GROMACS .gro file of C-alpha atoms in nm:
model
  414
    1MET     CA    1   0.000   0.000   0.000
    2SER     CA    2   0.125   0.347  -0.073
    3GLY     CA    3   0.207   0.618   0.192
    4ALA     CA    4  -0.080   0.761   0.392
    5SER     CA    5  -0.226   1.108   0.428
    6SER     CA    6  -0.103   1.122   0.784
    7VAL     CA    7   0.216   0.958   0.902
    8SER     CA    8   0.076   0.929   1.251
    9SER     CA    9  -0.243   0.751   1.144
   10VAL     CA   10  -0.093   0.498   0.908
   11SER     CA   11   0.275   0.495   0.985
   12SER     CA   12   0.275   0.120   1.012
   13ILE     CA   13   0.107   0.064   0.678
   14CYS     CA   14   0.303  -0.056   0.375
   15SER     CA   15   0.309   0.246   0.147
   16SER     CA   16   0.486   0.469  -0.102
   17ASN     CA   17   0.608   0.798   0.036
   18VAL     CA   18   0.702   0.997  -0.271
   19SER     CA   19   0.539   1.273  -0.469
   20LEU     CA   20   0.389   1.279  -0.816
   21ILE     CA   21   0.603   1.423  -1.093
   22PRO     CA   22   0.422   1.433  -1.430
   23THR     CA   23   0.698   1.280  -1.641
   24GLY     CA   24   0.712   0.933  -1.796
   25PRO     CA   25   0.536   0.613  -1.690
   26GLN     CA   26   0.400   0.621  -1.336
   27VAL     CA   27   0.598   0.425  -1.077
   28PHE     CA   28   0.415   0.269  -0.782
   29ILE     CA   29   0.617   0.178  -0.474
   30ASN     CA   30   0.507  -0.108  -0.250
   31PHE     CA   31   0.696  -0.111   0.082
   32ARG     CA   32   0.662  -0.141   0.459
   33GLY     CA   33   0.643   0.214   0.590
   34LYS     CA   34   0.736   0.117   0.945
   35ASP     CA   35   1.067  -0.028   0.822
   36LEU     CA   36   1.169   0.218   0.555
   37ARG     CA   37   0.989   0.553   0.565
   38LYS     CA   38   1.233   0.742   0.788
   39GLY     CA   39   1.545   0.571   0.658
   40PHE     CA   40   1.585   0.416   0.317
   41MET     CA   41   1.296   0.606   0.158
   42SER     CA   42   1.456   0.936   0.258
   43PHE     CA   43   1.733   0.849   0.010
   44LEU     CA   44   1.521   0.686  -0.260
   45THR     CA   45   1.257   0.960  -0.278
   46PRO     CA   46   1.490   1.253  -0.360
   47ALA     CA   47   1.691   1.039  -0.602
   48LEU     CA   48   1.381   0.949  -0.804
   49LYS     CA   49   1.259   1.309  -0.797
   50LYS     CA   50   1.597   1.437  -0.911
   51GLU     CA   51   1.570   1.220  -1.224
   52LYS     CA   52   1.213   1.348  -1.280
   53ILE     CA   53   1.071   0.998  -1.243
   54ASN     CA   54   0.693   1.002  -1.207
   55VAL     CA   55   0.633   0.838  -0.868
   56PHE     CA   56   0.295   0.802  -0.697
   57ILE     CA   57   0.211   0.928  -0.350
   58ASP     CA   58  -0.138   0.899  -0.203
   59GLU     CA   59  -0.142   1.204   0.025
   60GLN     CA   60  -0.492   1.298  -0.088
   61GLU     CA   61  -0.649   0.957  -0.031
   62GLU     CA   62  -0.933   0.919   0.217
   63ARG     CA   63  -0.867   0.635   0.459
   64GLY     CA   64  -1.216   0.484   0.418
   65LYS     CA   65  -1.166   0.406   0.051
   66TYR     CA   66  -0.791   0.370   0.072
   67LEU     CA   67  -0.730   0.019  -0.059
   68ILE     CA   68  -0.975   0.025  -0.352
   69SER     CA   69  -0.840   0.359  -0.466
   70LEU     CA   70  -0.484   0.230  -0.440
   71PHE     CA   71  -0.570  -0.070  -0.656
   72ASP     CA   72  -0.692   0.175  -0.920
   73THR     CA   73  -0.364   0.362  -0.891
   74ILE     CA   74  -0.164   0.041  -0.931
   75GLY     CA   75  -0.361  -0.027  -1.249
   76GLU     CA   76  -0.270   0.317  -1.382
   77SER     CA   77   0.101   0.259  -1.319
   78LYS     CA   78   0.353   0.109  -1.558
   79ILE     CA   79   0.628   0.017  -1.312
   80ALA     CA   80   0.607  -0.122  -0.958
   81LEU     CA   81   0.894  -0.124  -0.712
   82VAL     CA   82   0.830  -0.399  -0.458
   83ILE     CA   83   1.067  -0.343  -0.166
   84PHE     CA   84   1.098  -0.642   0.066
   85SER     CA   85   1.226  -0.575   0.417
   86GLU     CA   86   1.223  -0.782   0.734
   87GLY     CA   87   0.888  -0.644   0.851
   88TYR     CA   88   0.717  -0.654   0.511
   89CYS     CA   89   0.484  -0.944   0.599
   90GLU     CA   90   0.360  -0.774   0.914
   91SER     CA   91   0.122  -0.579   0.692
   92ARG     CA   92  -0.174  -0.739   0.517
   93TRP     CA   93  -0.191  -0.421   0.305
   94CYS     CA   94   0.152  -0.499   0.168
   95MET     CA   95   0.041  -0.850   0.079
   96ASP     CA   96  -0.290  -0.742  -0.077
   97GLU     CA   97  -0.108  -0.483  -0.288
   98LEU     CA   98   0.148  -0.742  -0.391
   99VAL     CA   99  -0.130  -0.972  -0.516
  100GLN     CA  100  -0.279  -0.688  -0.719
  101ILE     CA  101   0.062  -0.594  -0.860
  102LYS     CA  102   0.128  -0.954  -0.957
  103GLU     CA  103  -0.209  -0.977  -1.135
  104TYR     CA  104  -0.132  -0.668  -1.341
  105MET     CA  105   0.209  -0.811  -1.424
  106ASP     CA  106   0.044  -1.132  -1.545
  107GLN     CA  107  -0.173  -0.916  -1.774
  108ASN     CA  108   0.139  -0.744  -1.913
  109ARG     CA  109   0.016  -0.412  -1.776
  110LEU     CA  110   0.297  -0.360  -1.530
  111VAL     CA  111   0.670  -0.424  -1.496
  112ILE     CA  112   0.786  -0.527  -1.149
  113ILE     CA  113   1.131  -0.451  -1.011
  114PRO     CA  114   1.174  -0.655  -0.688
  115ILE     CA  115   1.408  -0.496  -0.434
  116PHE     CA  116   1.544  -0.688  -0.135
  117TYR     CA  117   1.652  -0.435   0.128
  118ARG     CA  118   1.888  -0.574   0.392
  119ILE     CA  119   1.737  -0.919   0.342
  120ASP     CA  120   1.833  -1.217   0.128
  121LEU     CA  121   1.614  -1.339  -0.158
  122ASP     CA  122   1.621  -1.692  -0.018
  123VAL     CA  123   1.474  -1.570   0.313
  124VAL     CA  124   1.176  -1.415   0.136
  125LYS     CA  125   1.125  -1.695  -0.115
  126HIS     CA  126   1.128  -1.968   0.147
  127LEU     CA  127   0.971  -1.765   0.431
  128LYS     CA  128   1.269  -1.807   0.660
  129GLY     CA  129   1.368  -1.640   0.985
  130LYS     CA  130   1.185  -1.336   1.117
  131PHE     CA  131   1.039  -1.264   0.773
  132GLY     CA  132   0.873  -1.606   0.768
  133ASN     CA  133   0.760  -1.573   1.130
  134ASN     CA  134   0.597  -1.240   1.045
  135PHE     CA  135   0.407  -1.408   0.765
  136LEU     CA  136   0.282  -1.684   0.995
  137ASP     CA  137   0.181  -1.424   1.254
  138LEU     CA  138  -0.011  -1.237   0.984
  139VAL     CA  139  -0.198  -1.555   0.891
  140ASP     CA  140  -0.277  -1.625   1.258
  141LYS     CA  141  -0.397  -1.269   1.310
  142TYR     CA  142  -0.631  -1.233   1.012
  143HIS     CA  143  -0.719  -1.597   0.930
  144PRO     CA  144  -0.741  -1.530   0.554
  145GLU     CA  145  -0.957  -1.755   0.338
  146PRO     CA  146  -0.760  -2.037   0.169
  147LYS     CA  147  -0.783  -1.865  -0.171
  148LYS     CA  148  -0.649  -1.539  -0.030
  149LEU     CA  149  -0.366  -1.717   0.149
  150GLN     CA  150  -0.276  -1.900  -0.172
  151LYS     CA  151  -0.272  -1.570  -0.364
  152TRP     CA  152  -0.039  -1.418  -0.104
  153MET     CA  153   0.202  -1.709  -0.137
  154GLU     CA  154   0.182  -1.725  -0.515
  155ALA     CA  155   0.254  -1.353  -0.538
  156LEU     CA  156   0.559  -1.387  -0.311
  157PHE     CA  157   0.701  -1.681  -0.505
  158SER     CA  158   0.629  -1.527  -0.847
  159VAL     CA  159   0.795  -1.195  -0.769
  160CYS     CA  160   1.097  -1.373  -0.623
  161GLU     CA  161   1.150  -1.542  -0.960
  162LEU     CA  162   1.202  -1.208  -1.136
  163PHE     CA  163   1.528  -1.024  -1.195
  164SER     CA  164   1.591  -0.846  -0.865
  165LEU     CA  165   1.806  -0.585  -0.696
  166ILE     CA  166   1.943  -0.722  -0.369
  167LEU     CA  167   2.114  -0.552  -0.078
  168PRO     CA  168   2.210  -0.836   0.161
  169LYS     CA  169   2.162  -0.788   0.532
  170ASN     CA  170   2.533  -0.765   0.613
  171SER     CA  171   2.641  -0.587   0.294
  172ASP     CA  172   2.895  -0.303   0.314
  173ILE     CA  173   2.717  -0.119   0.031
  174SER     CA  174   2.556   0.204   0.153
  175ASP     CA  175   2.190   0.288   0.110
  176ARG     CA  176   2.286   0.579  -0.114
  177ASP     CA  177   2.483   0.355  -0.349
  178PHE     CA  178   2.203   0.098  -0.356
  179VAL     CA  179   1.957   0.374  -0.443
  180LYS     CA  180   2.169   0.462  -0.747
  181SER     CA  181   2.125   0.109  -0.883
  182ILE     CA  182   1.749   0.131  -0.830
  183VAL     CA  183   1.722   0.461  -1.015
  184LYS     CA  184   1.933   0.318  -1.295
  185ALA     CA  185   1.702   0.015  -1.325
  186VAL     CA  186   1.389   0.232  -1.334
  187LYS     CA  187   1.537   0.456  -1.604
  188LYS     CA  188   1.626   0.149  -1.810
  189VAL     CA  189   1.267   0.025  -1.797
  190GLN     CA  190   1.146   0.373  -1.890
  191ARG     CA  191   1.376   0.376  -2.193
  192ASN     CA  192   1.229   0.042  -2.300
  193PHE     CA  193   0.880   0.190  -2.276
  194SER     CA  194   0.992   0.487  -2.484
  195GLN     CA  195   1.143   0.265  -2.753
  196GLU     CA  196   0.830   0.052  -2.770
  197ARG     CA  197   0.613   0.362  -2.792
  198ASN     CA  198   0.817   0.502  -3.079
  199GLY     CA  199   0.786   0.178  -3.273
  200VAL     CA  200   0.418   0.118  -3.209
  201ASN     CA  201   0.157   0.136  -3.483
  202GLU     CA  202  -0.217   0.086  -3.480
  203TYR     CA  203  -0.173  -0.286  -3.550
  204GLN     CA  204   0.046  -0.352  -3.246
  205ASP     CA  205  -0.194  -0.615  -3.109
  206PHE     CA  206  -0.106  -0.838  -3.404
  207SER     CA  207   0.269  -0.787  -3.416
  208VAL     CA  208   0.513  -1.048  -3.292
  209PRO     CA  209   0.697  -0.911  -2.987
  210PRO     CA  210   1.067  -0.969  -3.065
  211SER     CA  211   1.163  -0.992  -2.697
  212LYS     CA  212   0.972  -1.318  -2.669
  213LEU     CA  213   1.214  -1.483  -2.912
  214THR     CA  214   1.449  -1.531  -2.619
  215ILE     CA  215   1.209  -1.774  -2.452
  216THR     CA  216   1.102  -1.980  -2.753
  217MET     CA  217   1.283  -2.290  -2.861
  218HIS     CA  218   1.289  -2.440  -3.209
  219GLU     CA  219   1.180  -2.802  -3.179
  220SER     CA  220   1.318  -3.066  -3.412
  221PRO     CA  221   1.113  -3.376  -3.323
  222ASN     CA  222   1.289  -3.612  -3.563
  223GLU     CA  223   1.528  -3.628  -3.858
  224GLU     CA  224   1.248  -3.546  -4.104
  225ALA     CA  225   1.206  -3.204  -3.952
  226VAL     CA  226   1.347  -2.911  -4.147
  227GLN     CA  227   1.411  -2.548  -4.063
  228VAL     CA  228   1.223  -2.295  -4.275
  229THR     CA  229   1.147  -1.924  -4.283
  230VAL     CA  230   0.783  -1.819  -4.300
  231LEU     CA  231   0.569  -1.508  -4.290
  232ASN     CA  232   0.355  -1.470  -3.981
  233GLU     CA  233   0.000  -1.504  -4.109
  234PHE     CA  234  -0.145  -1.275  -3.845
  235TYR     CA  235  -0.045  -0.988  -4.070
  236GLN     CA  236  -0.281  -1.121  -4.335
  237MET     CA  237  -0.585  -1.140  -4.109
  238LYS     CA  238  -0.917  -1.031  -4.256
  239ASN     CA  239  -0.992  -0.657  -4.237
  240GLN     CA  240  -0.633  -0.570  -4.150
  241SER     CA  241  -0.441  -0.327  -4.370
  242PRO     CA  242  -0.095  -0.438  -4.487
  243VAL     CA  243   0.180  -0.390  -4.229
  244PRO     CA  244   0.552  -0.471  -4.242
  245SER     CA  245   0.617  -0.844  -4.262
  246TYR     CA  246   0.802  -1.026  -3.987
  247GLU     CA  247   0.996  -1.341  -4.063
  248PHE     CA  248   1.120  -1.595  -3.815
  249LYS     CA  249   1.256  -1.947  -3.824
  250PHE     CA  250   1.111  -2.255  -3.663
  251TRP     CA  251   1.115  -2.632  -3.707
  252VAL     CA  252   0.845  -2.795  -3.916
  253ASP     CA  253   0.790  -3.168  -3.880
  254LEU     CA  254   0.658  -3.294  -4.214
  255THR     CA  255   0.474  -3.575  -4.033
  256ARG     CA  256   0.278  -3.336  -3.810
  257PRO     CA  257  -0.037  -3.141  -3.892
  258LYS     CA  258   0.032  -2.805  -4.053
  259GLY     CA  259   0.132  -2.537  -3.805
  260ASN     CA  260   0.416  -2.388  -3.604
  261VAL     CA  261   0.554  -2.604  -3.323
  262PHE     CA  262   0.735  -2.458  -3.024
  263MET     CA  263   0.900  -2.602  -2.718
  264ILE     CA  264   0.980  -2.396  -2.410
  265ASP     CA  265   1.276  -2.545  -2.225
  266ALA     CA  266   1.264  -2.609  -1.852
  267ARG     CA  267   1.518  -2.328  -1.808
  268ASP     CA  268   1.265  -2.082  -1.951
  269LEU     CA  269   0.988  -2.193  -1.716
  270SER     CA  270   0.922  -2.056  -1.369
  271ILE     CA  271   0.998  -2.343  -1.132
  272ALA     CA  272   0.967  -2.270  -0.762
  273TRP     CA  273   1.299  -2.330  -0.580
  274SER     CA  274   1.468  -2.449  -0.901
  275GLU     CA  275   1.791  -2.268  -0.810
  276ASP     CA  276   1.808  -2.431  -0.467
  277SER     CA  277   2.022  -2.745  -0.502
  278ASN     CA  278   1.850  -2.894  -0.198
  279HIS     CA  279   1.526  -2.913  -0.396
  280TRP     CA  280   1.609  -2.925  -0.769
  281THR     CA  281   1.911  -3.004  -0.980
  282TRP     CA  282   1.982  -2.925  -1.345
  283LEU     CA  283   2.097  -3.200  -1.581
  284THR     CA  284   2.222  -3.184  -1.939
  285LEU     CA  285   2.015  -3.385  -2.187
  286ALA     CA  286   2.219  -3.563  -2.452
  287ASN     CA  287   2.137  -3.491  -2.817
  288GLN     CA  288   1.893  -3.737  -2.974
  289ASN     CA  289   1.990  -3.639  -3.329
  290SER     CA  290   2.195  -3.381  -3.514
  291ASN     CA  291   1.902  -3.138  -3.544
  292GLU     CA  292   1.850  -3.098  -3.170
  293SER     CA  293   2.041  -2.848  -2.960
  294VAL     CA  294   2.174  -2.931  -2.616
  295MET     CA  295   1.924  -2.853  -2.343
  296GLU     CA  296   1.903  -2.866  -1.966
  297ILE     CA  297   1.630  -3.049  -1.780
  298ALA     CA  298   1.513  -2.996  -1.423
  299PHE     CA  299   1.510  -3.285  -1.176
  300LEU     CA  300   1.307  -3.264  -0.855
  301LYS     CA  301   1.516  -3.396  -0.567
  302SER     CA  302   1.289  -3.306  -0.277
  303ALA     CA  303   1.013  -3.048  -0.227
  304SER     CA  304   0.668  -3.035  -0.071
  305TRP     CA  305   0.557  -2.745  -0.293
  306LEU     CA  306   0.537  -2.813  -0.669
  307ASP     CA  307   0.494  -2.511  -0.895
  308VAL     CA  308   0.602  -2.515  -1.260
  309ALA     CA  309   0.459  -2.240  -1.482
  310GLY     CA  310   0.521  -2.048  -1.800
  311LYS     CA  311   0.384  -1.816  -2.066
  312PHE     CA  312   0.383  -1.801  -2.445
  313ASP     CA  313   0.260  -1.545  -2.696
  314THR     CA  314  -0.001  -1.681  -2.939
  315ARG     CA  315   0.119  -1.438  -3.205
  316TYR     CA  316   0.394  -1.686  -3.289
  317LEU     CA  317   0.141  -1.958  -3.369
  318THR     CA  318  -0.034  -2.037  -3.696
  319PRO     CA  319  -0.373  -1.860  -3.715
  320ARG     CA  320  -0.700  -2.051  -3.717
  321THR     CA  321  -0.530  -2.367  -3.592
  322ARG     CA  322  -0.622  -2.595  -3.303
  323TYR     CA  323  -0.331  -2.620  -3.059
  324GLU     CA  324  -0.259  -2.831  -2.754
  325VAL     CA  325  -0.026  -2.751  -2.465
  326VAL     CA  326   0.159  -3.036  -2.292
  327PHE     CA  327   0.421  -3.069  -2.020
  328VAL     CA  328   0.701  -3.309  -2.123
  329VAL     CA  329   0.811  -3.510  -1.819
  330LYS     CA  330   0.945  -3.836  -1.682
  331LEU     CA  331   0.870  -3.969  -1.335
  332GLU     CA  332   1.053  -4.224  -1.127
  333TYR     CA  333   0.848  -4.445  -0.900
  334THR     CA  334   0.803  -4.292  -0.557
  335PHE     CA  335   0.509  -4.314  -0.315
  336GLU     CA  336   0.487  -3.939  -0.244
  337TRP     CA  337   0.271  -3.858  -0.547
  338GLU     CA  338  -0.058  -3.986  -0.406
  339THR     CA  339  -0.211  -3.636  -0.412
  340LEU     CA  340  -0.347  -3.527  -0.751
  341VAL     CA  341  -0.148  -3.262  -0.935
  342LYS     CA  342  -0.333  -2.965  -1.085
  343LEU     CA  343  -0.293  -2.840  -1.441
  344LYS     CA  344  -0.415  -2.503  -1.566
  345LEU     CA  345  -0.429  -2.321  -1.900
  346ASP     CA  346  -0.537  -1.956  -1.907
  347LEU     CA  347  -0.612  -1.785  -2.240
  348PRO     CA  348  -0.572  -1.411  -2.302
  349ASN     CA  349  -0.853  -1.165  -2.370
  350THR     CA  350  -1.133  -1.400  -2.276
  351TRP     CA  351  -1.400  -1.416  -2.010
  352GLU     CA  352  -1.385  -1.793  -2.010
  353LYS     CA  353  -1.265  -1.968  -1.697
  354PRO     CA  354  -0.915  -2.118  -1.714
  355GLN     CA  355  -0.900  -2.478  -1.829
  356GLU     CA  356  -0.822  -2.682  -1.518
  357GLN     CA  357  -0.787  -3.051  -1.444
  358ASN     CA  358  -0.633  -3.289  -1.193
  359VAL     CA  359  -0.399  -3.572  -1.289
  360ASP     CA  360  -0.276  -3.879  -1.108
  361MET     CA  361   0.102  -3.874  -1.147
  362PHE     CA  362   0.120  -4.249  -1.098
  363ASP     CA  363  -0.016  -4.270  -1.455
  364TYR     CA  364   0.302  -4.102  -1.576
  365ILE     CA  365   0.565  -4.318  -1.408
  366SER     CA  366   0.798  -4.417  -1.692
  367ASP     CA  367   1.160  -4.418  -1.805
  368GLN     CA  368   1.046  -4.249  -2.129
  369TRP     CA  369   0.945  -3.888  -2.187
  370LEU     CA  370   0.568  -3.854  -2.165
  371ASP     CA  371   0.327  -3.571  -2.246
  372ILE     CA  372   0.085  -3.446  -1.982
  373PRO     CA  373  -0.194  -3.253  -2.162
  374VAL     CA  374  -0.274  -2.916  -2.007
  375GLY     CA  375  -0.540  -2.785  -2.245
  376GLU     CA  376  -0.636  -2.687  -2.599
  377PHE     CA  377  -0.734  -2.374  -2.787
  378THR     CA  378  -0.784  -2.245  -3.139
  379THR     CA  379  -0.583  -1.941  -3.245
  380SER     CA  380  -0.803  -1.650  -3.342
  381LYS     CA  381  -0.826  -1.273  -3.316
  382LYS     CA  382  -1.016  -1.319  -2.990
  383ASN     CA  383  -0.724  -1.473  -2.802
  384VAL     CA  384  -0.423  -1.284  -2.934
  385GLY     CA  385  -0.172  -1.240  -2.654
  386GLU     CA  386   0.000  -1.449  -2.389
  387ILE     CA  387  -0.133  -1.781  -2.269
  388SER     CA  388  -0.020  -1.900  -1.926
  389PHE     CA  389   0.006  -2.260  -1.811
  390ALA     CA  390   0.097  -2.430  -1.486
  391MET     CA  391   0.147  -2.765  -1.317
  392TYR     CA  392   0.127  -2.738  -0.940
  393GLU     CA  393   0.046  -2.904  -0.609
  394HIS     CA  394   0.048  -2.686  -0.297
  395GLU     CA  395  -0.158  -2.877  -0.043
  396CYS     CA  396   0.013  -3.208   0.030
  397GLN     CA  397   0.286  -3.190   0.294
  398LEU     CA  398   0.469  -3.498   0.164
  399TRP     CA  399   0.807  -3.424   0.017
  400LYS     CA  400   0.794  -3.520  -0.350
  401SER     CA  401   1.085  -3.633  -0.568
  402GLY     CA  402   1.175  -3.814  -0.888
  403LEU     CA  403   1.019  -3.576  -1.143
  404PHE     CA  404   1.213  -3.478  -1.457
  405VAL     CA  405   1.085  -3.169  -1.642
  406LYS     CA  406   1.201  -3.126  -2.001
  407GLY     CA  407   0.972  -2.837  -2.091
  408VAL     CA  408   0.639  -2.746  -2.246
  409THR     CA  409   0.540  -2.816  -2.607
  410ILE     CA  410   0.280  -2.610  -2.791
  411ARG     CA  411   0.182  -2.789  -3.112
  412PRO     CA  412  -0.108  -2.837  -3.355
  413LYS     CA  413  -0.343  -3.105  -3.229
  414TYR     CA  414  -0.356  -3.427  -3.425
   0.00000   0.00000   0.00000
């Protein structure tokens, strides 16, 4: 939540404490006022102002409609600074704002810059130490509904997976120097917005975002697959005026139905705790044939919380084609998988509920790579944008192991 109209009345609330400067995309700051207002923010605020960065402050907000109004303000922002400190989880306002910020990020309406102030990323991600105790105390105090609690946790884990700025607890770096890196990061994001704005035309909803090329993999399923260059057919959609063509390369399997095929490697997925060697390890997969590039796969050693998720832009796919999304996995036999695992596919720009199902992982115990279907959709003008998909299990307390994750394949349905 952003700074209050009166320091005395809401000094303990998570809030932004900076003024509004009408220049560039609006920046919303989510932080724990009790921890940072009189210290760190006294450095960050002037530094942002000096660079004429448009930062929100809610001095005019009425306390009675504070949270709803703040959610509106978050939606109007383009950048969110989420500053984690030791006391962050003491405030339910911080957590509720974080959920809202994460939802806007998922809709590509907001860029998040996570900042870890005098606290380690691992402490926040795994709810350790005093930070974790504060979270448990918050749950005990407010007894949130299960869905709300899950959203709090999902928001924490998701934001921790992003590129972050970290000032460790015992670091010799001064607050002033750390502030310089934050300002630099904000200005970089602003420049990206400016470049995108200068290159935008009225058909931007149908253009292929070049940045997404870094997370797409060219799949060569067998030796009959060939690499070709094609024109994205979205530019030829009915009632659209001609726009500059965009060519890109991908693998076409001549034995498959017509359509682009993509595979997102495990490295390009969001896997909770994947960088913690106590829970996951990364293995190199040997080439199956000369057309395949070397890739890394994720192996689950031990974890009670399973969360593997990703996104993909439908503008890379062949128009008017039925696609299926599948996780590519192997599973060793272990008894810990007795709880059903959930799968979810969420389509863009639609009022339809996400496609959800439960699967029994015992059906996928094998020494061969198997496909776990997540869902299906037909590419059309109605669902242009990013799809999101996930495989997760958050409820069972048994420590699971033995799962290999190769990636996610998005392919025309047979």
